[in-house]
CSV table of C-alpha atoms in Angstrom, one decimal:
chain,number,residue,atom,x,y,z
A,1,MET,CA,17.6,7.7,-4.8
A,2,ASP,CA,20.2,5.0,-4.1
A,3,ARG,CA,19.9,5.1,-0.3
A,4,VAL,CA,16.8,5.8,1.8
A,5,GLU,CA,16.6,6.4,5.6
A,6,LEU,CA,13.0,6.1,6.7
A,7,GLY,CA,11.8,6.0,10.3
A,8,GLY,CA,15.1,4.5,11.5
A,9,LEU,CA,15.4,2.0,8.7
A,10,VAL,CA,18.0,2.3,6.0
A,11,THR,CA,17.4,0.7,2.6
A,12,ALA,CA,19.3,0.6,-0.6
A,13,ASN,CA,16.5,2.2,-2.7
A,14,PRO,CA,12.9,3.4,-2.3
A,15,VAL,CA,11.2,0.6,-4.3
A,16,TRP,CA,9.8,-1.9,-1.7
A,17,VAL,CA,7.8,-5.0,-2.2
A,18,GLY,CA,4.6,-4.9,-0.2
A,19,SER,CA,3.0,-7.7,1.7
A,20,SER,CA,1.2,-10.3,-0.4
A,21,GLU,CA,1.1,-14.0,-1.4
A,22,LEU,CA,4.4,-13.2,-3.3
A,23,THR,CA,6.1,-12.7,0.1
A,24,MET,CA,4.5,-15.6,1.9
A,25,THR,CA,7.4,-18.0,1.7
A,26,LEU,CA,11.2,-17.9,2.1
A,27,ALA,CA,11.6,-18.5,-1.6
A,28,GLY,CA,9.2,-15.7,-2.6
A,29,ILE,CA,11.0,-13.2,-0.3
A,30,THR,CA,14.5,-14.1,-1.5
A,31,ALA,CA,13.3,-13.8,-5.1
A,32,CYS,CA,12.3,-10.2,-4.3
A,33,VAL,CA,15.6,-9.5,-2.6
A,34,ASP,CA,17.5,-10.9,-5.6
A,35,ALA,CA,15.4,-8.8,-8.0
A,36,GLY,CA,16.8,-5.6,-6.3
A,37,ALA,CA,14.1,-4.6,-3.8
A,38,GLY,CA,15.0,-1.9,-1.4
A,39,ALA,CA,13.0,-3.7,1.3
A,40,VAL,CA,10.5,-6.6,1.4
A,41,VAL,CA,7.4,-6.6,3.6
A,42,ALA,CA,6.6,-10.3,4.4
A,43,LYS,CA,3.0,-11.5,4.2
A,44,SER,CA,0.9,-10.4,7.1
A,45,VAL,CA,-0.2,-12.6,10.0
A,46,ASN,CA,-2.4,-12.1,13.0
A,47,GLU,CA,-3.7,-14.2,15.9
A,48,SER,CA,-6.9,-15.4,14.1
A,49,ALA,CA,-7.3,-18.9,12.8
A,50,ALA,CA,-10.2,-17.5,10.8
A,51,ALA,CA,-7.9,-15.0,9.0
A,52,ARG,CA,-5.7,-17.9,8.0
A,53,ARG,CA,-8.6,-20.0,6.8
A,54,GLN,CA,-9.7,-17.1,4.6
A,55,LEU,CA,-6.6,-17.8,2.4
A,56,ASP,CA,-8.4,-21.0,1.3
A,57,ILE,CA,-10.9,-18.9,-0.6
A,58,ALA,CA,-8.4,-16.5,-2.1
A,59,ASP,CA,-9.1,-15.5,-5.7
A,60,TYR,CA,-7.9,-13.0,-8.2
A,61,ALA,CA,-9.2,-11.3,-11.3
A,62,PHE,CA,-7.5,-8.9,-13.6
A,63,VAL,CA,-9.8,-6.4,-15.2
A,64,ALA,CA,-8.9,-4.7,-18.5
A,65,ALA,CA,-9.9,-1.2,-19.4
A,66,ASP,CA,-12.8,-2.4,-21.5
A,67,GLY,CA,-14.2,-4.3,-18.5
A,68,SER,CA,-13.2,-7.8,-19.7
A,69,VAL,CA,-11.9,-10.1,-16.9
A,70,ARG,CA,-8.7,-12.1,-17.2
A,71,PRO,CA,-7.9,-15.1,-14.9
A,72,PRO,CA,-5.0,-15.3,-12.4
A,73,GLY,CA,-1.7,-15.4,-14.3
A,74,ALA,CA,-3.0,-13.6,-17.3
A,75,GLY,CA,-2.9,-10.0,-16.1
A,76,MET,CA,-1.6,-7.3,-18.5
A,77,PRO,CA,-0.1,-3.9,-17.8
A,78,GLY,CA,-2.8,-1.4,-17.2
A,79,ASP,CA,-5.2,-4.0,-15.7
A,80,GLY,CA,-7.0,-3.5,-12.4
A,81,LEU,CA,-6.8,-6.2,-9.8
A,82,LEU,CA,-9.9,-7.4,-7.9
A,83,ASN,CA,-9.0,-10.0,-5.3
A,84,ARG,CA,-10.0,-11.8,-2.1
A,85,SER,CA,-7.3,-12.8,0.2
A,86,GLY,CA,-6.3,-14.1,3.6
A,87,LEU,CA,-3.3,-14.2,5.9
A,88,ALA,CA,-0.3,-16.6,6.0
A,89,GLN,CA,-1.3,-20.1,7.1
A,90,VAL,CA,1.5,-20.7,9.5
A,91,ASP,CA,2.0,-20.9,13.3
A,92,LEU,CA,3.8,-17.8,14.7
A,93,ASP,CA,6.9,-19.8,15.9
A,94,ASP,CA,7.4,-21.2,12.4
A,95,TRP,CA,6.8,-17.8,10.8
A,96,LEU,CA,9.4,-16.2,13.1
A,97,GLY,CA,11.9,-18.8,11.8
A,98,VAL,CA,11.1,-17.9,8.2
A,99,LEU,CA,11.4,-14.2,9.0
A,100,ALA,CA,14.8,-14.7,10.7
A,101,ASP,CA,16.1,-16.7,7.7
A,102,ALA,CA,14.7,-14.2,5.2
A,103,ASN,CA,16.2,-11.2,7.1
A,104,ALA,CA,19.6,-12.9,7.3
A,105,TYR,CA,19.5,-13.4,3.5
A,106,GLY,CA,18.2,-9.8,2.8
A,107,SER,CA,20.5,-8.1,5.3
A,108,ALA,CA,23.6,-9.6,3.7
A,109,ARG,CA,22.4,-8.0,0.4
A,110,GLY,CA,21.4,-4.6,1.8
A,111,CYS,CA,17.6,-5.4,1.7
A,112,PRO,CA,15.8,-5.5,5.1
A,113,VAL,CA,12.8,-7.8,5.4
A,114,LEU,CA,10.0,-6.4,7.5
A,115,GLY,CA,7.4,-8.3,9.5
A,116,SER,CA,3.7,-7.4,9.0
A,117,ILE,CA,0.6,-7.7,11.2
A,118,THR,CA,-2.9,-7.1,9.9
A,119,LEU,CA,-4.8,-5.9,12.9
A,120,GLY,CA,-7.3,-8.1,14.6
A,121,ASP,CA,-7.1,-7.6,18.4
A,122,PRO,CA,-4.6,-4.8,19.4
A,123,GLU,CA,-3.3,-6.7,22.4
A,124,ALA,CA,-2.7,-9.8,20.3
A,125,ALA,CA,-1.0,-7.6,17.7
A,126,ALA,CA,1.3,-6.2,20.4
A,127,ARG,CA,2.3,-9.8,21.4
A,128,ILE,CA,3.0,-10.7,17.8
A,129,GLY,CA,4.9,-7.4,17.2
A,130,ARG,CA,7.1,-8.0,20.3
A,131,ALA,CA,8.0,-11.5,19.0
A,132,MET,CA,8.7,-10.2,15.5
A,133,ALA,CA,10.9,-7.4,16.8
A,134,SER,CA,13.4,-10.1,17.9
A,135,VAL,CA,14.0,-11.2,14.3
A,136,VAL,CA,13.2,-8.3,12.0
A,137,PRO,CA,14.5,-4.6,11.9
A,138,ALA,CA,11.0,-3.1,11.5
A,139,VAL,CA,7.3,-4.1,11.8
A,140,GLU,CA,4.4,-2.9,9.6
A,141,LEU,CA,1.0,-2.7,11.3
A,142,ASN,CA,-1.7,-2.8,8.7
A,143,ILE,CA,-4.9,-1.1,10.0
A,144,GLY,CA,-6.1,-0.3,6.5
A,145,ALA,CA,-6.9,-3.7,5.1
A,146,PRO,CA,-9.8,-3.5,2.7
A,147,HIS,CA,-10.9,-7.0,3.6
A,148,GLY,CA,-11.6,-5.7,7.1
A,149,ARG,CA,-15.0,-4.6,5.8
A,150,GLU,CA,-15.9,-8.2,4.9
A,151,ALA,CA,-13.9,-10.5,7.1
A,152,ARG,CA,-14.4,-10.4,10.9
A,153,ALA,CA,-10.9,-11.7,11.5
A,154,VAL,CA,-9.2,-8.5,10.4
A,155,ARG,CA,-10.1,-4.8,11.1
A,156,GLN,CA,-10.0,-1.6,9.1
A,157,LEU,CA,-9.8,1.5,11.3
A,158,THR,CA,-11.2,4.7,9.9
A,159,GLU,CA,-11.6,6.8,13.0
A,160,VAL,CA,-8.9,8.8,14.9
A,161,ASP,CA,-9.6,7.3,18.3
A,162,GLY,CA,-9.4,3.7,17.0
A,163,VAL,CA,-6.1,4.4,15.3
A,164,THR,CA,-4.7,6.1,18.3
A,165,ASP,CA,-5.6,3.3,20.7
A,166,ALA,CA,-4.4,0.5,18.4
A,167,VAL,CA,-1.0,2.1,17.5
A,168,ARG,CA,-0.3,3.0,21.1
A,169,VAL,CA,-0.9,-0.6,22.3
A,170,VAL,CA,1.4,-2.0,19.6
A,171,ARG,CA,4.0,0.7,20.0
A,172,SER,CA,4.4,-0.1,23.7
A,173,ALA,CA,5.4,-3.7,22.8
A,174,VAL,CA,7.6,-3.1,19.7
A,175,ASP,CA,11.2,-1.8,20.2
A,176,VAL,CA,12.1,-1.5,16.5
A,177,PRO,CA,10.7,1.0,13.9
A,178,LEU,CA,6.9,0.7,13.6
A,179,PHE,CA,5.3,1.6,10.3
A,180,VAL,CA,1.5,2.0,10.2
A,181,LYS,CA,-0.4,1.4,7.0
A,182,LEU,CA,-3.7,3.4,6.7
A,183,PRO,CA,-6.8,3.0,4.6
A,184,GLY,CA,-7.7,5.4,1.8
A,185,GLN,CA,-11.4,5.2,2.4
A,186,ALA,CA,-11.8,7.5,5.4
A,187,SER,CA,-13.2,11.0,5.9
A,188,ASP,CA,-9.8,12.4,6.7
A,189,VAL,CA,-6.8,10.2,6.1
A,190,VAL,CA,-4.4,13.0,7.2
A,191,ALA,CA,-6.1,13.0,10.6
A,192,LEU,CA,-5.5,9.3,10.8
A,193,ALA,CA,-1.8,9.8,9.9
A,194,ARG,CA,-1.5,12.5,12.5
A,195,ALA,CA,-3.0,10.2,15.1
A,196,ALA,CA,-0.8,7.3,14.2
A,197,ARG,CA,2.3,9.5,14.4
A,198,ALA,CA,1.3,10.9,17.8
A,199,ALA,CA,0.7,7.4,19.1
A,200,GLY,CA,4.2,6.4,18.1
A,201,ALA,CA,4.4,5.4,14.5
A,202,ASP,CA,7.9,6.0,13.0
A,203,ALA,CA,6.4,6.2,9.5
A,204,VAL,CA,3.0,6.0,7.8
A,205,GLY,CA,1.9,4.0,4.7
A,206,LEU,CA,-0.7,5.7,2.4
A,207,VAL,CA,-3.0,4.2,1.3
A,208,GLY,CA,-4.5,0.7,1.5
A,209,ARG,CA,-6.5,-0.6,-1.4
A,210,TYR,CA,-10.2,0.1,-1.8
A,211,PRO,CA,-13.2,-2.2,-1.4
A,212,GLY,CA,-14.5,-3.3,-4.8
A,213,PHE,CA,-17.4,-5.1,-6.5
A,214,LEU,CA,-17.9,-6.1,-10.1
A,215,PRO,CA,-21.0,-7.8,-11.6
A,216,ASP,CA,-20.2,-10.3,-14.3
A,217,LEU,CA,-23.6,-9.5,-16.0
A,218,ASP,CA,-24.4,-13.3,-16.1
A,219,GLY,CA,-26.4,-13.1,-12.9
A,220,GLY,CA,-23.5,-13.1,-10.6
A,221,ALA,CA,-20.3,-11.2,-9.6
A,222,VAL,CA,-16.6,-11.5,-10.4
A,223,LEU,CA,-15.0,-13.6,-7.6
A,224,GLY,CA,-18.5,-14.4,-6.4
A,225,SER,CA,-18.2,-11.8,-3.7
A,226,TRP,CA,-16.9,-8.4,-2.8
A,227,GLY,CA,-13.1,-7.9,-2.8
A,228,ALA,CA,-10.2,-5.4,-2.7
A,229,TRP,CA,-9.4,-3.2,-5.7
A,230,SER,CA,-6.3,-1.6,-7.0
A,231,SER,CA,-5.5,-0.2,-10.5
A,232,PRO,CA,-3.3,2.4,-12.2
A,233,GLY,CA,-6.4,4.6,-11.8
A,234,CYS,CA,-6.0,4.6,-8.1
A,235,LEU,CA,-2.7,6.4,-8.4
A,236,PRO,CA,-4.0,10.0,-8.2
A,237,MET,CA,-6.2,9.0,-5.3
A,238,SER,CA,-3.3,7.6,-3.4
A,239,LEU,CA,-1.1,10.6,-4.3
A,240,TYR,CA,-3.8,13.0,-3.0
A,241,TRP,CA,-3.4,11.7,0.5
A,242,VAL,CA,0.4,11.4,0.3
A,243,SER,CA,0.7,15.0,-0.9
A,244,LYS,CA,-1.7,16.3,1.7
A,245,ALA,CA,0.1,14.4,4.5
A,246,PHE,CA,3.5,15.6,3.3
A,247,ARG,CA,2.3,19.2,3.3
A,248,GLN,CA,0.6,19.1,6.8
A,249,LEU,CA,2.6,16.6,8.9
A,250,ASP,CA,6.2,15.9,10.0
A,251,VAL,CA,6.2,12.1,9.4
A,252,PRO,CA,8.0,9.9,6.9
A,253,LEU,CA,5.6,8.5,4.3
A,254,ILE,CA,5.5,5.2,2.4
A,255,GLY,CA,3.4,5.2,-0.7
A,256,THR,CA,1.1,2.3,-1.7
A,257,ASN,CA,-1.7,1.5,-4.1
A,258,GLY,CA,-1.2,2.5,-7.8
A,259,ALA,CA,2.5,2.2,-8.6
A,260,ARG,CA,3.1,0.0,-11.6
A,261,THR,CA,6.0,1.7,-13.3
A,262,ALA,CA,9.1,3.7,-12.5
A,263,LYS,CA,7.3,6.8,-13.5
A,264,ASP,CA,4.6,6.0,-10.9
A,265,VAL,CA,7.2,5.5,-8.2
A,266,LEU,CA,8.7,8.9,-9.1
A,267,ARG,CA,5.2,10.5,-8.8
A,268,PHE,CA,4.9,9.0,-5.3
A,269,LEU,CA,8.3,10.5,-4.4
A,270,ALA,CA,7.5,13.8,-5.9
A,271,SER,CA,4.3,13.8,-3.8
A,272,GLY,CA,6.2,13.3,-0.6
A,273,ALA,CA,6.7,9.6,-0.1
A,274,ARG,CA,10.2,8.4,0.8
A,275,ALA,CA,9.6,4.8,-0.3
A,276,VAL,CA,6.9,3.0,-2.4
A,277,GLU,CA,5.5,-0.5,-1.9
A,278,VAL,CA,4.6,-2.4,-5.1
A,279,VAL,CA,2.8,-5.7,-5.5
A,280,THR,CA,0.5,-5.9,-8.6
A,281,ALA,CA,3.2,-5.0,-11.0
A,282,LEU,CA,5.0,-8.1,-9.8
A,283,TRP,CA,2.0,-10.3,-10.2
A,284,ILE,CA,1.9,-9.2,-13.9
A,285,GLY,CA,5.5,-8.8,-14.8
A,286,GLY,CA,7.5,-10.9,-12.4
A,287,PRO,CA,10.8,-10.0,-10.8
A,288,ALA,CA,11.9,-8.2,-14.0
A,289,ALA,CA,9.3,-5.5,-13.4
A,290,LEU,CA,10.9,-4.7,-10.0
A,291,ARG,CA,14.3,-4.3,-11.6
A,292,VAL,CA,13.0,-1.9,-14.2
A,293,MET,CA,11.4,0.2,-11.4
A,294,VAL,CA,14.6,0.2,-9.3
A,295,ASP,CA,16.7,1.3,-12.3
A,296,GLY,CA,14.2,4.0,-13.2
A,297,VAL,CA,14.6,5.8,-9.9
A,298,SER,CA,18.4,5.4,-9.6
A,299,GLY,CA,20.2,8.7,-9.1
A,300,ILE,CA,17.2,10.7,-7.9
A,301,GLY,CA,18.3,13.2,-5.3
A,302,GLU,CA,16.9,13.8,-1.8
A,303,ASP,CA,15.4,17.1,-2.9
A,304,PHE,CA,13.1,15.3,-5.3
A,305,VAL,CA,10.9,14.1,-2.4
A,306,GLY,CA,7.9,16.4,-2.2
A,307,SER,CA,9.1,18.5,-5.1
A,308,ALA,CA,5.7,18.6,-6.8
A,309,LEU,CA,4.3,20.5,-3.8
A,310,ALA,CA,6.4,23.6,-4.6
A,311,GLY,CA,4.2,24.6,-7.5
A,312,THR,CA,0.9,23.4,-6.1
A,313,ARG,CA,-1.7,25.9,-5.1
A,314,GLU,CA,-4.9,25.8,-3.1
A,315,TYR,CA,-8.0,26.3,-5.2
A,316,GLY,CA,-8.4,29.9,-4.0
A,317,ASP,CA,-4.9,30.8,-5.2
A,318,VAL,CA,-5.1,29.4,-8.7
A,319,PRO,CA,-5.2,32.1,-11.4
A,320,PRO,CA,-7.9,31.8,-14.1
A,321,PRO,CA,-6.5,30.4,-17.4
A,322,PRO,CA,-6.5,32.6,-20.5
A,323,SER,CA,-9.4,30.6,-21.9
A,324,PRO,CA,-11.8,28.5,-19.8
A,325,ALA,CA,-10.8,24.8,-20.0
A,326,TRP,CA,-14.4,23.7,-20.4
A,327,LEU,CA,-15.0,25.9,-23.5
A,328,PRO,CA,-13.9,23.3,-26.2
A,329,TYR,CA,-16.3,20.7,-24.7
A,330,THR,CA,-19.4,23.0,-24.7
A,331,ALA,CA,-18.5,24.2,-28.2
A,332,ARG,CA,-18.5,20.6,-29.5
A,333,TRP,CA,-21.9,20.0,-28.1
A,334,THR,CA,-23.6,23.2,-29.1
A,335,SER,CA,-22.3,23.0,-32.7
A,336,SER,CA,-23.0,19.3,-33.2
A,337,GLY,CA,-26.6,19.7,-34.3
A,338,ARG,CA,-26.0,22.6,-36.7
């Protein structure tokens, strides 16, 4: 896909860079633009000084498949990422200047730069969104931040009424496309997406990272606390909600959490996403990883979006296979002692 229209925003390709410390400065954002991103979501802000102070205790650990932990800067493909983070440490007026400069740079190269708000107080988010809308072409409202379970300065909304109220308040103040990022840890993420759409979201992002915890087995825990978790293993979990939302709702979808390769991006698209935000792949592979993903989805047609759903059945409609899939496993166990 070499051109994407999503919720009123047009981008050159579906591979977007998500909000993170990599997009917290003008230099970081422009590096993503130069690497070929379809769009860049700037680091989130909100009204809380406490959320900004939390960045002082940010930490990152890459976890290999065998459970060994690598320090920041040493991540390898296939690693999971457990981290603790905060929001950009900048006054809003200064941040608006950065966003304006970043968007001028990106727009000239076909790459829009979005503002991002991690929800604290909905009324404050509306005020920030109104200000951002004067300098960016779209705003992302993150109500799925995993740190919302640990940090009082941000919120993770997992109930329909809360999503409806927050999105409606921010929507009333923002006159550019509003994209709402939802959590994956909720009883019914499709219901949250439906509520966000009904309250005015132009597109929905599915899904935020999961809360995580990992003992170090030396009497403590990796990072010394709880954190947020993402890994290639999260990909099927994210695609579950993307595919369900695509089948049940009429809302443009943005995939997040689990895409590390071009094949992963394609799987998001085949599940119904029209764009995919990536972050951890860039922590590990740098800007070159982004270019590989962009090249890997070039030429994909519009009809590819949601194509995996055409052959997907509900459980009750799946015909039995010729031989039970569990049979080889039971045979291995029952014959092992003979």
